[in-house]
Short mmCIF file of C-alpha atoms and ligand atoms in Angstrom, two decimals:
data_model
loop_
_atom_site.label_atom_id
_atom_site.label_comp_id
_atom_site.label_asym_id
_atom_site.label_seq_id
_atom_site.Cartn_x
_atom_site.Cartn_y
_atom_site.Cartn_z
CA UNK A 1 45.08 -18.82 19.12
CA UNK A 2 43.91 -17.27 15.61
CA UNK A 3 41.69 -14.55 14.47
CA UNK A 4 38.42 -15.31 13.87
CA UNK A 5 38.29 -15.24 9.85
CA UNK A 6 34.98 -13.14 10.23
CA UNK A 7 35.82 -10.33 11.57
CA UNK A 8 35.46 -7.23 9.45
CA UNK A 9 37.48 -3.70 10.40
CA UNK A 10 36.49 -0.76 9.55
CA UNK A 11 38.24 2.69 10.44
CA UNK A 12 35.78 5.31 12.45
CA UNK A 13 37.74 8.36 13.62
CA UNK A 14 40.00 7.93 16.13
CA UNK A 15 39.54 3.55 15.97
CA UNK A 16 38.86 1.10 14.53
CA UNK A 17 35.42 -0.72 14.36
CA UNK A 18 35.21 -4.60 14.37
CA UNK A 19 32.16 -6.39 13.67
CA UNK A 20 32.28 -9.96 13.86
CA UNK A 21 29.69 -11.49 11.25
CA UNK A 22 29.69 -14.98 12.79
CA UNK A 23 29.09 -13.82 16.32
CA UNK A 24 27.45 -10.86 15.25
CA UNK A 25 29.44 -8.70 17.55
CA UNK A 26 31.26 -5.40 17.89
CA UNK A 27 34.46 -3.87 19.40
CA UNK A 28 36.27 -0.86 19.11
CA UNK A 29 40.01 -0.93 19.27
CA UNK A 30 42.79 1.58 19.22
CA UNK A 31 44.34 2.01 16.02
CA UNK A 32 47.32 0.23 17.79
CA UNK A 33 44.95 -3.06 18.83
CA UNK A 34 43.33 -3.61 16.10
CA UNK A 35 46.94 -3.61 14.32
CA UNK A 36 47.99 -5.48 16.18
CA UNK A 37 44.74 -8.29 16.55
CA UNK A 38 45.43 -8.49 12.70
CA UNK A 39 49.50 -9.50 12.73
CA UNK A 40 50.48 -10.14 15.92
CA UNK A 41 48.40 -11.84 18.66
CA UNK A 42 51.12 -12.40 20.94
CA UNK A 43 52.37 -8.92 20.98
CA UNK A 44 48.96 -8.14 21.79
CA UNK A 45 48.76 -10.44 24.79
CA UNK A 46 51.21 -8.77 26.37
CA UNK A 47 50.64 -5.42 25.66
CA UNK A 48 47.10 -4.98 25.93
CA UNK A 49 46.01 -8.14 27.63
CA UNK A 50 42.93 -7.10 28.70
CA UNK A 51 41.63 -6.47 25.30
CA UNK A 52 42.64 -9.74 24.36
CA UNK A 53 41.23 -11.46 26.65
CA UNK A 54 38.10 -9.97 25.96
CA UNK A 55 38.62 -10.86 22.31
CA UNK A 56 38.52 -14.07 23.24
CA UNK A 57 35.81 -14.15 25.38
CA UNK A 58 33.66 -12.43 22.30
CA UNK A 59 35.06 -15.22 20.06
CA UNK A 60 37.21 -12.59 17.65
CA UNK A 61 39.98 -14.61 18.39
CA UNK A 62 39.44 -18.56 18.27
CA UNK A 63 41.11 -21.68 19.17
CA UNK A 64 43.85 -22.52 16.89
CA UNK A 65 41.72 -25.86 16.36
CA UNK A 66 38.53 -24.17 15.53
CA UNK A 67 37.19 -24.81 12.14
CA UNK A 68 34.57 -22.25 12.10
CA UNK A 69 33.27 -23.00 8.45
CA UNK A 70 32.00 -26.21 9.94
CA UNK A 71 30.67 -24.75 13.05
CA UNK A 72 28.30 -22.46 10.28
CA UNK A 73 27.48 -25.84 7.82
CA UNK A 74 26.59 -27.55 11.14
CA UNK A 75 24.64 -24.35 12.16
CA UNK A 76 22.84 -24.65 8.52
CA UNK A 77 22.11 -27.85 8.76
CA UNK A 78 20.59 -28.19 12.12
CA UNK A 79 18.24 -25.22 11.58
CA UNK A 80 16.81 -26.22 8.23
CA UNK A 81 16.20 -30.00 9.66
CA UNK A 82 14.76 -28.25 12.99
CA UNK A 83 12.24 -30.26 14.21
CA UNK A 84 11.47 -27.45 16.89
CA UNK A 85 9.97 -25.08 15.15
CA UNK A 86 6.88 -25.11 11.93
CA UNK A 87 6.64 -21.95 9.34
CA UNK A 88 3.44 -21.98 7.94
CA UNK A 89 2.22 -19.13 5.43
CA UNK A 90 -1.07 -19.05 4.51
CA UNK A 91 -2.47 -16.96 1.61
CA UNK A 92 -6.33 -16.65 2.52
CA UNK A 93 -6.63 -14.45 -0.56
CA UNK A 94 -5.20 -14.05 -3.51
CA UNK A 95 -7.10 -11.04 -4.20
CA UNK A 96 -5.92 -7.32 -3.24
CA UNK A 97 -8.26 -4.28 -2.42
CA UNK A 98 -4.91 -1.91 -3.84
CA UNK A 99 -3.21 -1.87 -7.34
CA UNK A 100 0.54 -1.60 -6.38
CA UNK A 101 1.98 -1.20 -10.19
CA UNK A 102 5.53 -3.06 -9.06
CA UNK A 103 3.21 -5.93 -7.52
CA UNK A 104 4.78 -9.28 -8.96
CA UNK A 105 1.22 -11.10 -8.28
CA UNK A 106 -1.14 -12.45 -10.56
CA UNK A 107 -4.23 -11.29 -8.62
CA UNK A 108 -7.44 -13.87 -8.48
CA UNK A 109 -10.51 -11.93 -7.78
CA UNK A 110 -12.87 -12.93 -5.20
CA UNK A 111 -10.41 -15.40 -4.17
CA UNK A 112 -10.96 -16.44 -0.53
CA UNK A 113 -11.23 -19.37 2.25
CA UNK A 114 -13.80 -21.60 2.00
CA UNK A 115 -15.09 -23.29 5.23
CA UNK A 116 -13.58 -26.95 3.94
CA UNK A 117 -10.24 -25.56 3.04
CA UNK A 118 -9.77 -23.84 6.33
CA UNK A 119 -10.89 -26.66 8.26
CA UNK A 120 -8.12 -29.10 5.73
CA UNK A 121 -5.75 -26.23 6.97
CA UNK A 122 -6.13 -26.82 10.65
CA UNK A 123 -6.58 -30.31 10.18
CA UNK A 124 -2.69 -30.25 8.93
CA UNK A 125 -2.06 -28.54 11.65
CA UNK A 126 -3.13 -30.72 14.02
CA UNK A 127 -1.57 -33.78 12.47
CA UNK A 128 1.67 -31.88 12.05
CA UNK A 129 1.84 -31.58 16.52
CA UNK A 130 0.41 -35.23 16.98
CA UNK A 131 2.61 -36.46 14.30
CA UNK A 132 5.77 -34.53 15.40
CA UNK A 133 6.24 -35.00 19.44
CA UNK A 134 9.28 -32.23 19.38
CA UNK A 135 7.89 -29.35 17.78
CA UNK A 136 7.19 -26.69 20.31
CA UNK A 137 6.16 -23.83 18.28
CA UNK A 138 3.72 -22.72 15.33
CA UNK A 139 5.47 -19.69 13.47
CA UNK A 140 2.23 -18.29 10.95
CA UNK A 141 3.13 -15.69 8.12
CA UNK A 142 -0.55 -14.65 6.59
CA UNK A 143 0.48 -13.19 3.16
CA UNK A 144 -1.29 -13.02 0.08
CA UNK A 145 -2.61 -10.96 -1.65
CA UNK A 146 -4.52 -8.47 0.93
CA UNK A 147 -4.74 -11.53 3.64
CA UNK A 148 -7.15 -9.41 5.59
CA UNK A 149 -10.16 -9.23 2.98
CA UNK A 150 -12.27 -11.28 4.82
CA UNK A 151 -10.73 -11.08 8.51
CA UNK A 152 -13.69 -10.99 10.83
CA UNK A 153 -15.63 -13.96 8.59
CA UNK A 154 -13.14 -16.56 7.73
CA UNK A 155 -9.24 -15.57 8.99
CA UNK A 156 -10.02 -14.48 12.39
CA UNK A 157 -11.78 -17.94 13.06
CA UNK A 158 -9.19 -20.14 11.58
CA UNK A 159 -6.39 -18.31 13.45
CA UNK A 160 -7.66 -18.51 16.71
CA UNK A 161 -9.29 -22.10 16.78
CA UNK A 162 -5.16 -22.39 15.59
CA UNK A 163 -4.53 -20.57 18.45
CA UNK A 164 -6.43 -22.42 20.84
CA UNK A 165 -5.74 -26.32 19.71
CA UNK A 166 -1.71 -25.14 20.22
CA UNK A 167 -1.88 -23.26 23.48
CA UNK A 168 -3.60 -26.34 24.77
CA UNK A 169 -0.92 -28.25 23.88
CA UNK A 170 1.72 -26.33 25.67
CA UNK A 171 3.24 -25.06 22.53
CA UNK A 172 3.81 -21.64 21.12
CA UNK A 173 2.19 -19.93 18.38
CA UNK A 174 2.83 -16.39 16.41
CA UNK A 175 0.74 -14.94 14.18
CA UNK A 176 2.74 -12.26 11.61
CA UNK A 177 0.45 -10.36 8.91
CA UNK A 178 1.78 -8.65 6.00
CA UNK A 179 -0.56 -6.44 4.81
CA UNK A 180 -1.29 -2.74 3.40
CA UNK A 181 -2.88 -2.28 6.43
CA UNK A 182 -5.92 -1.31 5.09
CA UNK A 183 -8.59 -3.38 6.97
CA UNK A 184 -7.21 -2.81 10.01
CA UNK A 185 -10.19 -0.79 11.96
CA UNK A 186 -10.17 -0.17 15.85
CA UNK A 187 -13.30 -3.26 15.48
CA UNK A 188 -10.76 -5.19 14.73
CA UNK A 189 -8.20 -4.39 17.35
CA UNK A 190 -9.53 -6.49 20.06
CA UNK A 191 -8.99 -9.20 17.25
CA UNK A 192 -5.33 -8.80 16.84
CA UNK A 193 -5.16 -8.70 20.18
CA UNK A 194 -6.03 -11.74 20.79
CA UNK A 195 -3.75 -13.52 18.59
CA UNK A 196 -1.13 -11.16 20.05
CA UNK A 197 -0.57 -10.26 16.28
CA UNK A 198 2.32 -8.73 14.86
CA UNK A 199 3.02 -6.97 11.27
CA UNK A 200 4.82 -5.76 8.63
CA UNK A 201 3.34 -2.81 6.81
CA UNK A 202 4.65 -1.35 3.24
CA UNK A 203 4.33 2.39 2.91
CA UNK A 204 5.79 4.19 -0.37
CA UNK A 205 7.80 7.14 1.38
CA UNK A 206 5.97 10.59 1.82
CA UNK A 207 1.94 11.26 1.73
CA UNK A 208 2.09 12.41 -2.01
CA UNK A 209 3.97 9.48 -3.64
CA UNK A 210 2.61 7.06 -1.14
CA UNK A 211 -0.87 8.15 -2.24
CA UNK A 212 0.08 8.12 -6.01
CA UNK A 213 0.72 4.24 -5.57
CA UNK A 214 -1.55 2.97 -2.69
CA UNK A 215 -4.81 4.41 -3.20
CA UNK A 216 -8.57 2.68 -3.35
CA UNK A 217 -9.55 1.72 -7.29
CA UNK A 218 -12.62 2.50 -7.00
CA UNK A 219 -12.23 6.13 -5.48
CA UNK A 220 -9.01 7.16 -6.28
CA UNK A 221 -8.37 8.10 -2.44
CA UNK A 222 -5.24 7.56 -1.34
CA UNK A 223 -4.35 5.32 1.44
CA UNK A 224 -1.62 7.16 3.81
CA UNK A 225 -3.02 9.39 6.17
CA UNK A 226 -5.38 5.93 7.48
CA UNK A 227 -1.82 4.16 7.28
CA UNK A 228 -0.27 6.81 9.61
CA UNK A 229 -3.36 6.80 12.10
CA UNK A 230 -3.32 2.50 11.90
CA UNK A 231 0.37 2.73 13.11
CA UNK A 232 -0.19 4.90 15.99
CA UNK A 233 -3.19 2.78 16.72
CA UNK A 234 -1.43 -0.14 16.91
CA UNK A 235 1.32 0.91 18.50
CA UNK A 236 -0.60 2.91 21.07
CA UNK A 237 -3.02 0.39 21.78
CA UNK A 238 -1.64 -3.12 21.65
CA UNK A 239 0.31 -3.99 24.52
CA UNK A 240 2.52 -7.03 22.75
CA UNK A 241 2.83 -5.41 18.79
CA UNK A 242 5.79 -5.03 16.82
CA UNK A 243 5.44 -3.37 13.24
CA UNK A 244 8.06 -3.92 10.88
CA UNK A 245 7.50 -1.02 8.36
CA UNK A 246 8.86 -1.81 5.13
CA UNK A 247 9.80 1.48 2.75
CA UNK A 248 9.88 0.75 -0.66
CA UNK A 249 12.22 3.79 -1.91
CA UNK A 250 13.46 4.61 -5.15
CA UNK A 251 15.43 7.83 -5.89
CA UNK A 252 12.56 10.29 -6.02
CA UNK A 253 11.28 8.89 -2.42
CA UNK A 254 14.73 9.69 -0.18
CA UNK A 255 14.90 13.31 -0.65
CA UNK A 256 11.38 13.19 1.13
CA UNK A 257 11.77 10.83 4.10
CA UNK A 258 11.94 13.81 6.28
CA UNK A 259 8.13 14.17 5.91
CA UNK A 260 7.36 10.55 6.94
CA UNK A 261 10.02 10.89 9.95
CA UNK A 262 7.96 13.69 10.64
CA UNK A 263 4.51 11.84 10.67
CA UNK A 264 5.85 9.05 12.75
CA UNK A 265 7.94 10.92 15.48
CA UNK A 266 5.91 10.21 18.61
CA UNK A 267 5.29 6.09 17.51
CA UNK A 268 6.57 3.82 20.22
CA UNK A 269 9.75 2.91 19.33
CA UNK A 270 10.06 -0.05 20.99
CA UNK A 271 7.05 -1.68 18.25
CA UNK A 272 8.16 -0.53 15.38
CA UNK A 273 11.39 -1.31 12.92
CA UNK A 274 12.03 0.29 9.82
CA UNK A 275 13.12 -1.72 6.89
CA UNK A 276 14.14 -0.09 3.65
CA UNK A 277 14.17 -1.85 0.59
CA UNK A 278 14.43 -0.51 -2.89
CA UNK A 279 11.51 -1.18 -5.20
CA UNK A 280 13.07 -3.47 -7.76
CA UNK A 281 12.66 -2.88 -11.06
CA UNK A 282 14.12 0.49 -10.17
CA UNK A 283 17.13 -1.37 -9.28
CA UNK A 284 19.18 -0.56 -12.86
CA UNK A 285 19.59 2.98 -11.95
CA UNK A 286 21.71 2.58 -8.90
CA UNK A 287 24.16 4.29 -7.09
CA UNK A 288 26.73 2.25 -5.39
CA UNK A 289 27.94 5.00 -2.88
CA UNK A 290 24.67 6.03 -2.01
CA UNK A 291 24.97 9.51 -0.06
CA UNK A 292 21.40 10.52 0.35
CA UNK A 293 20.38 7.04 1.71
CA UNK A 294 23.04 7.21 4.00
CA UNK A 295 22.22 10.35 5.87
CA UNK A 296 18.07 8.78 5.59
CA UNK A 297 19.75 5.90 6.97
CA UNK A 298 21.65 8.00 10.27
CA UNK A 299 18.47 10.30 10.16
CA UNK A 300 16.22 7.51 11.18
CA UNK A 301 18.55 6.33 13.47
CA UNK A 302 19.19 9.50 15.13
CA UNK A 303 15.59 10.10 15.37
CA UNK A 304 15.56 6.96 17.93
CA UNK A 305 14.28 4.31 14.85
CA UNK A 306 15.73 1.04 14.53
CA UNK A 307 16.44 0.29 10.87
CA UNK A 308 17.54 -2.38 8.46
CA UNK A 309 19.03 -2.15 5.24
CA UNK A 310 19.93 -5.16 3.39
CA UNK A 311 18.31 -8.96 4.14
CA UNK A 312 21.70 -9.78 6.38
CA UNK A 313 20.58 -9.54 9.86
CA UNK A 314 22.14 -12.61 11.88
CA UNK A 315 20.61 -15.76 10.91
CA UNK A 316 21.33 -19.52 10.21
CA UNK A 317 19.63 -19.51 6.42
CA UNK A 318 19.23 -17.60 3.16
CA UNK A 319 15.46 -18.03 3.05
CA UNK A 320 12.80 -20.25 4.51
CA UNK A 321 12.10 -22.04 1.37
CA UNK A 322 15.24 -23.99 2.24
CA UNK A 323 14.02 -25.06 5.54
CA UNK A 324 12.76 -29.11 5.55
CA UNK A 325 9.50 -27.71 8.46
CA UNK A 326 8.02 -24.92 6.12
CA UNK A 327 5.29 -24.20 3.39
CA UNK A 328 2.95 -22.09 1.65
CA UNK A 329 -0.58 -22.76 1.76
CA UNK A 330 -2.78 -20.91 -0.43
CA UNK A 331 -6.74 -20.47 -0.08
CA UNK A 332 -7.51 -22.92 -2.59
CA UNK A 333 -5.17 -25.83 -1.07
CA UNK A 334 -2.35 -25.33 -3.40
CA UNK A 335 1.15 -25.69 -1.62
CA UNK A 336 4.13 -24.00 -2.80
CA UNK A 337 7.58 -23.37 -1.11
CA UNK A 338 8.40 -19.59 -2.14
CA UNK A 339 6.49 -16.71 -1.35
CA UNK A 340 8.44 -14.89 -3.61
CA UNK A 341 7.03 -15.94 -7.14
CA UNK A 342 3.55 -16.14 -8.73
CA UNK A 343 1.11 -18.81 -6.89
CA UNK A 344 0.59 -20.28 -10.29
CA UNK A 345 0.63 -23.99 -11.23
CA UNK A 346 3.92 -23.44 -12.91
CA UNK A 347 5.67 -22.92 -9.19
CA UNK A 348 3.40 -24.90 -7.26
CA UNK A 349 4.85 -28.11 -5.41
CA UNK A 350 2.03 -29.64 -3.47
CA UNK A 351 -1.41 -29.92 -2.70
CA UNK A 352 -3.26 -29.84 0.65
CA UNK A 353 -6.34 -32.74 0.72
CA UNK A 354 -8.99 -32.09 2.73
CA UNK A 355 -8.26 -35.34 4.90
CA UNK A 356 -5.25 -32.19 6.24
CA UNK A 357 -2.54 -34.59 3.96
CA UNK A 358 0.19 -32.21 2.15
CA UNK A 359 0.68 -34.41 -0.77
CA UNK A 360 4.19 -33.09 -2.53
CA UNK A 361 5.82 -32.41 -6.06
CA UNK A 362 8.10 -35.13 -4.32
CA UNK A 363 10.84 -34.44 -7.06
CA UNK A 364 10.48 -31.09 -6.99
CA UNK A 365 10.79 -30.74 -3.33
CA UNK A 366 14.08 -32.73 -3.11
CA UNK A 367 15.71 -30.76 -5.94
CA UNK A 368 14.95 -27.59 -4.05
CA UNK A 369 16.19 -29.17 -0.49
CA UNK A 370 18.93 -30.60 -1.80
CA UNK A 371 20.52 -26.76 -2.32
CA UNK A 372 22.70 -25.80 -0.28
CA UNK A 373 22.43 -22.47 -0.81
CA UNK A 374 26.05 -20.91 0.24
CA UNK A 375 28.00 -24.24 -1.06
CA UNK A 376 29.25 -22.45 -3.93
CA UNK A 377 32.56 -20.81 -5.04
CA UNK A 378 31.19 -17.65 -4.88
CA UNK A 379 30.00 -17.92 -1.02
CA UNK A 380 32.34 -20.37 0.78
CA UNK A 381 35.05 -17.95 1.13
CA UNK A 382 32.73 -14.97 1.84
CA UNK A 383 33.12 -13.12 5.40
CA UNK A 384 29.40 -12.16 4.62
CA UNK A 385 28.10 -15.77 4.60
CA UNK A 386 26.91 -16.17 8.52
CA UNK A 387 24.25 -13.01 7.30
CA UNK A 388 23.35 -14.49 4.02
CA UNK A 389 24.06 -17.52 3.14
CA UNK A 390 24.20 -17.57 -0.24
CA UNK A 391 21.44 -16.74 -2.86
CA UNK A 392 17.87 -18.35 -2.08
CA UNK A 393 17.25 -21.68 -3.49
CA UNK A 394 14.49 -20.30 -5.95
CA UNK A 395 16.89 -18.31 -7.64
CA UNK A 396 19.43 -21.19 -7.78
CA UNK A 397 16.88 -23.58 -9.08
CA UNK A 398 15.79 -20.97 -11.70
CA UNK A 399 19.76 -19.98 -13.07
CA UNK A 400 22.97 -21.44 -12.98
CA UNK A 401 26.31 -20.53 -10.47
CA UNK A 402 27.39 -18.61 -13.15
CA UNK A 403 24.68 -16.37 -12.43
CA UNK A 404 24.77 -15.90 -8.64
CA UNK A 405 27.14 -13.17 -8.74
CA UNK A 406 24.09 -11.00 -9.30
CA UNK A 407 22.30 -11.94 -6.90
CA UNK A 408 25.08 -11.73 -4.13
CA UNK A 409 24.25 -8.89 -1.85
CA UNK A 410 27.52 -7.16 -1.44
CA UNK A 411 27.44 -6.45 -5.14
CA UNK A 412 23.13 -5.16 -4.75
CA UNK A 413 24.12 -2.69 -1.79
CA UNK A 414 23.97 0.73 -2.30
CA UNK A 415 26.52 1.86 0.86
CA UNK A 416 30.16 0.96 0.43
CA UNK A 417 31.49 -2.03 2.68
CA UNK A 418 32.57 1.14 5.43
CA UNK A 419 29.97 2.76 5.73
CA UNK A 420 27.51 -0.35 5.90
CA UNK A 421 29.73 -1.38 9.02
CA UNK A 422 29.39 1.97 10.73
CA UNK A 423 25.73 1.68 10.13
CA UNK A 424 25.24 -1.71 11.85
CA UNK A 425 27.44 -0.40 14.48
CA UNK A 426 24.98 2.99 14.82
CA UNK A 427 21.96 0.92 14.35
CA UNK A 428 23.03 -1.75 17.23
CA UNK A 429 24.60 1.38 19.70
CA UNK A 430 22.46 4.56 19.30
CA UNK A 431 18.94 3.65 18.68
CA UNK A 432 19.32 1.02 21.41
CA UNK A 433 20.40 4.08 23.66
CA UNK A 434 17.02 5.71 22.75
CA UNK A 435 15.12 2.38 23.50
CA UNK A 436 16.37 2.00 27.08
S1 SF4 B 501 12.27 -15.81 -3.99
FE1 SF4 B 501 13.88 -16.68 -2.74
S2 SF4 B 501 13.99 -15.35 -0.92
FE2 SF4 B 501 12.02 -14.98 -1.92
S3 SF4 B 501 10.64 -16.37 -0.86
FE3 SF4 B 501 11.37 -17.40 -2.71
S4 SF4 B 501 13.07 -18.65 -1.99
FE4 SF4 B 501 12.68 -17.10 -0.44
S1 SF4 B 502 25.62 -14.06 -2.00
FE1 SF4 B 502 27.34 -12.61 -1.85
S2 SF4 B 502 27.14 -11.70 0.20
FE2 SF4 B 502 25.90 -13.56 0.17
S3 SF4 B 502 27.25 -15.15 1.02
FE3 SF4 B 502 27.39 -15.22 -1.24
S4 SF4 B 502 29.15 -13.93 -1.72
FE4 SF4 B 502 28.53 -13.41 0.37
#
């Protein structure tokens, strides 16, 4: 038997903590166990053999045989060529009713559905199930833009005629909105409803800054005291919702996170996650040892909140540009394959026909499927790989490997190695214990 190569240790108090990326799994040994699971397996099996047999069990310790790098390549490669499962974003407007000033999008005003392109939409959809006998579920992003501009008149329609033709076929369907939240009114609860909707809602830490940001053009009001009474809505009266709410910080916004835990204290924790992401192009000014997001960080957590920090939650990707069942369809019929760049011409790689034909940038598509995103010298070796796989193809088709190093996440996080361990070990232990 061998250790697993991806197990990480990290000392708490009185133990040690091991997290096991691949399996995405914890234990917690005695100082003496986990010295001993490092150099000396067999004195281990005989001193503590229930431990190790448990090891096993939890795959930290493997076969001798086990090649677990090409367990995760095999992993990679059946879950981008997936014929199981469809991600399909749609961008039903390109147009936004807020101004965000670190938005990367090149609104397009007025931009909306017209009644061909959303029937060419579900048209594709329909050829994608009769053409494709094994997939078994519809995942549906709505992005845009504000994709709820015109909700009740041209989304709502689209989504649940989508709805229907797949639930009479057996097959599963989701329907995820990203949104500022906005345009959600009770009127249109009964609506989400329906499609059993789920979201992910960006909020720019307390009332005052959040307000500064997000507010209505036209009247200067800002938007987060309806944010705050949307959540609770939601939350309170949607059976089946799940809100991932996405906190754009930056260094003035942590000392202030109090006030929003504050706001959102009595919100079901079991439908909402909170996500915390830097805003970007305050990225230069970072600190690597980050103490004031680390006690945000615990004081979520120890206010019962699940949170995530970092894109490296267990997965079998980097992005789902890579994956071969997956695009972007925009109002107008353009097809792209990242979400994350301008919906201009320049990154645009197909175009939907109102017959419901995708007709591809073939070239451009292969170049971008032919990445493999963590086959690199940088990322082979990495013990973080089974959480990230590598940087996303975009950014790989738009630099060179010379380049990836600063894109790798280990170097972009703002908690050391230890304490991003005890985190995930926190975030998976106590907020669970809160949840039960
Ligand atoms: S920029 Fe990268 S991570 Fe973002 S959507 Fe595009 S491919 Fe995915
Ligand atoms: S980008 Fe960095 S963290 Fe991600 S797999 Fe590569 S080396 Fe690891």
């Amino acid at each position: 038997m061998k250790v697993s190569y991806y197990n990480i240790y990290t000392k708490n108090k009185n133990n040690v903590i091991c997290y096991n990326t691949k399996c995405d799994s914890f234990c917690v040994l005695s100082n003496a166990d986990a010295e001993l699971l490092k150099n000396n397996l067999q004195k281990l099996s005989q001193e503590s053999p229930k431990a190790y047999n448990d090891l096993i069990k939890n795959k930290f310790i493997v076969e001798d045989e086990t090649d677990e790098y090409q367990e995760l390549c095999q992993e990679y490669d059946a879950s981008i060529n997936s014929p199981y499962t469809y991600h399909l974003t749609l961008l039903p407007s390109l147009d936004c009713n807020l101004r965000c000033w670190y938005c990367f999008e090149k609104h397009i005003q007025g931009s909306h559905l017209t009644a061909e392109n959303s029937q060419a939409i579900l048209e594709y959809i329909k050829q994608l199930f009769s053409r494709n006998p094994e997939l078994n579920y519809l995942n549906v992003e709505l992005f845009g833009g504000e994709p709820l501009l015109y909700f009740k008149e041209e989304l709502y329609p689209l989504l649940s005629q989508i709805k229907q033709y797949v639930t009479a076929r057996q097959k599963r369907v989701s329907f995820f909105f990203v949104t500022n939240a906005v345009c959600i009114t009770p009127d249109t609860l009964p609506l989400f409803n329906d499609l059993n909707a789920t979201f992910q809602i960006s909020i720019d830490g307390y009332k005052d800054r959040h307000d500064q940001i997000k507010f209505i053009p036209e009247t200067k009001e800002g938007t987060y005291d309806n944010m705050v009474r949307t959540i609770y809505m939601l939350t309170e009266q949607m059976e089946n919702t799940y809100i991932n709410l996405r906190i754009n910080y930056d260094d003035e916004t942590l000392p202030y996170m109090k006030d929003l835990i504050k706001d959102l204290i009595d919100v079901n924790r079991r439908k909402i996650g909170i996500h915390l992401e830097r805003v970007w192009q305050t990225g230069t000014f970072m600190n690597y040892d980050n103490e004031e997001l680390k006690s945000i960080i615990n004081l979520w957590m120890l206010n019962g909140f699940k949170v995530s920090y970092m894109n490296m939650a267990r997965r079998s990707y980097s992005c789902k540009a890579s994956v071969r069942n997956q695009c972007v369809i925009s109002y107008d019929g353009a097809v792209y394959k990242c979400s994350g760049r301008d919906f201009t011409t320049e990154h645009q790689d197909g175009v939907l026909s109102p017959d419901g034909n995708i007709h591809w940038n073939q070239p451009k598509l292969d170049k971008r499927l032919s990445i493999v995103t963590y086959d690199n010298d940088l990322c082979r070796k990495c013990k973080f790989l089974p959480l990230c796989w590598g940087p996303c193809c975009q950014k790989q088709l738009e630099t060179t490997p010379n380049d990836f190093r600063r894109f790798c996440q280990k170097q972009n996080m703002e908690l050391n190695i230890a304490d991003y361990m005890r985190y995930r070990f926190n975030n998976a232990y106590i907020s669970n214990s809160f949840n039960q």
